[in-house]
């Protein structure tokens, strides 16, 4: 009996999440009414408040779900490649492509930063796609493919740029043009192969990476 009640609670929560996600993506946070979400999900308003306490609580849970799925999507695309550089490019392209997903656009990029506040939104982002980006950059620096440098500010700069590009795509921008711009941006980080070879596979140090070796060195 206890198992049945637990299953019922889980099913109710999932129904509210699914309906809330659909409405937040289609209508935006401020136009969604929690009682209407509950009715459409086939549960009482009391049940909605029991599980999430408020519309903001439901939205927070939806954001976490969408953010987690986006992180998994980015990681899956990156893991298709063994080459570290291609992993970075594939993961970044997957994030840009998410700009065509209404849930990602409206829920994560438009509403979440203002509804949840910047700090909470960043914390959720850092647990998923931003974490994968930071890990990829750290691996590239360790391998000497990009200059050895503090990873956190670089990850934040790239993450901000990709968030803006994803919004631009969502507003009708050309995904291919965004990918090309991203490739040019990333290419500026990469140490030329000749310098990687000159370093003998040892990670290049900041200030040393960009130096062109004189003839005969």
Short mmCIF file of N, CA, C and O in Angstrom, two decimals, residues 22 38 41 57 75 81 95 98 149-151 161 165 178 181:
data_model
loop_
_atom_site.label_atom_id
_atom_site.label_comp_id
_atom_site.label_asym_id
_atom_site.label_seq_id
_atom_site.Cartn_x
_atom_site.Cartn_y
_atom_site.Cartn_z
N UNK A 22 5.35 22.39 -20.35
CA UNK A 22 4.70 22.74 -21.61
C UNK A 22 4.19 24.18 -21.58
O UNK A 22 4.37 24.95 -22.53
N UNK A 38 -2.58 22.57 -12.59
CA UNK A 38 -3.08 21.43 -11.82
C UNK A 38 -4.31 20.82 -12.49
O UNK A 38 -4.40 19.59 -12.64
N UNK A 41 -3.40 18.92 -15.53
CA UNK A 41 -2.67 17.69 -15.19
C UNK A 41 -3.57 16.65 -14.54
O UNK A 41 -3.15 15.52 -14.28
N UNK A 57 8.01 27.48 -7.21
CA UNK A 57 8.59 26.19 -6.88
C UNK A 57 8.49 25.21 -8.04
O UNK A 57 9.43 24.46 -8.32
N UNK A 75 26.87 16.63 -23.24
CA UNK A 75 27.85 15.58 -22.94
C UNK A 75 27.77 14.44 -23.95
O UNK A 75 28.80 13.92 -24.39
N UNK A 81 33.19 11.82 -29.82
CA UNK A 81 34.54 12.02 -30.36
C UNK A 81 35.59 11.67 -29.31
O UNK A 81 35.38 11.86 -28.12
N UNK A 95 24.97 22.85 -27.73
CA UNK A 95 24.35 23.89 -26.92
C UNK A 95 23.68 24.92 -27.82
O UNK A 95 22.54 25.35 -27.56
N UNK A 98 20.42 23.87 -29.22
CA UNK A 98 19.32 23.88 -28.25
C UNK A 98 18.51 25.16 -28.32
O UNK A 98 17.39 25.22 -27.80
N UNK A 149 45.79 28.44 -18.43
CA UNK A 149 45.22 29.67 -17.93
C UNK A 149 44.09 29.34 -16.96
O UNK A 149 43.61 28.21 -16.93
N UNK A 150 43.63 30.33 -16.16
CA UNK A 150 42.48 30.07 -15.30
C UNK A 150 41.26 29.71 -16.16
O UNK A 150 40.88 30.45 -17.07
N UNK A 151 40.65 28.58 -15.85
CA UNK A 151 39.56 28.06 -16.68
C UNK A 151 38.25 28.78 -16.40
O UNK A 151 37.45 29.02 -17.32
N UNK A 161 28.70 34.01 -24.24
CA UNK A 161 28.61 34.20 -25.68
C UNK A 161 27.65 33.19 -26.32
O UNK A 161 26.85 33.54 -27.20
N UNK A 165 24.14 33.66 -28.39
CA UNK A 165 23.99 33.09 -29.73
C UNK A 165 22.77 32.17 -29.80
O UNK A 165 22.04 32.16 -30.80
N UNK A 178 25.85 30.94 -36.91
CA UNK A 178 26.28 30.94 -35.51
C UNK A 178 27.38 29.91 -35.28
O UNK A 178 28.34 30.16 -34.55
N UNK A 181 30.63 31.29 -36.65
CA UNK A 181 31.18 32.30 -35.75
C UNK A 181 31.80 31.64 -34.52
O UNK A 181 32.85 32.06 -34.03
#
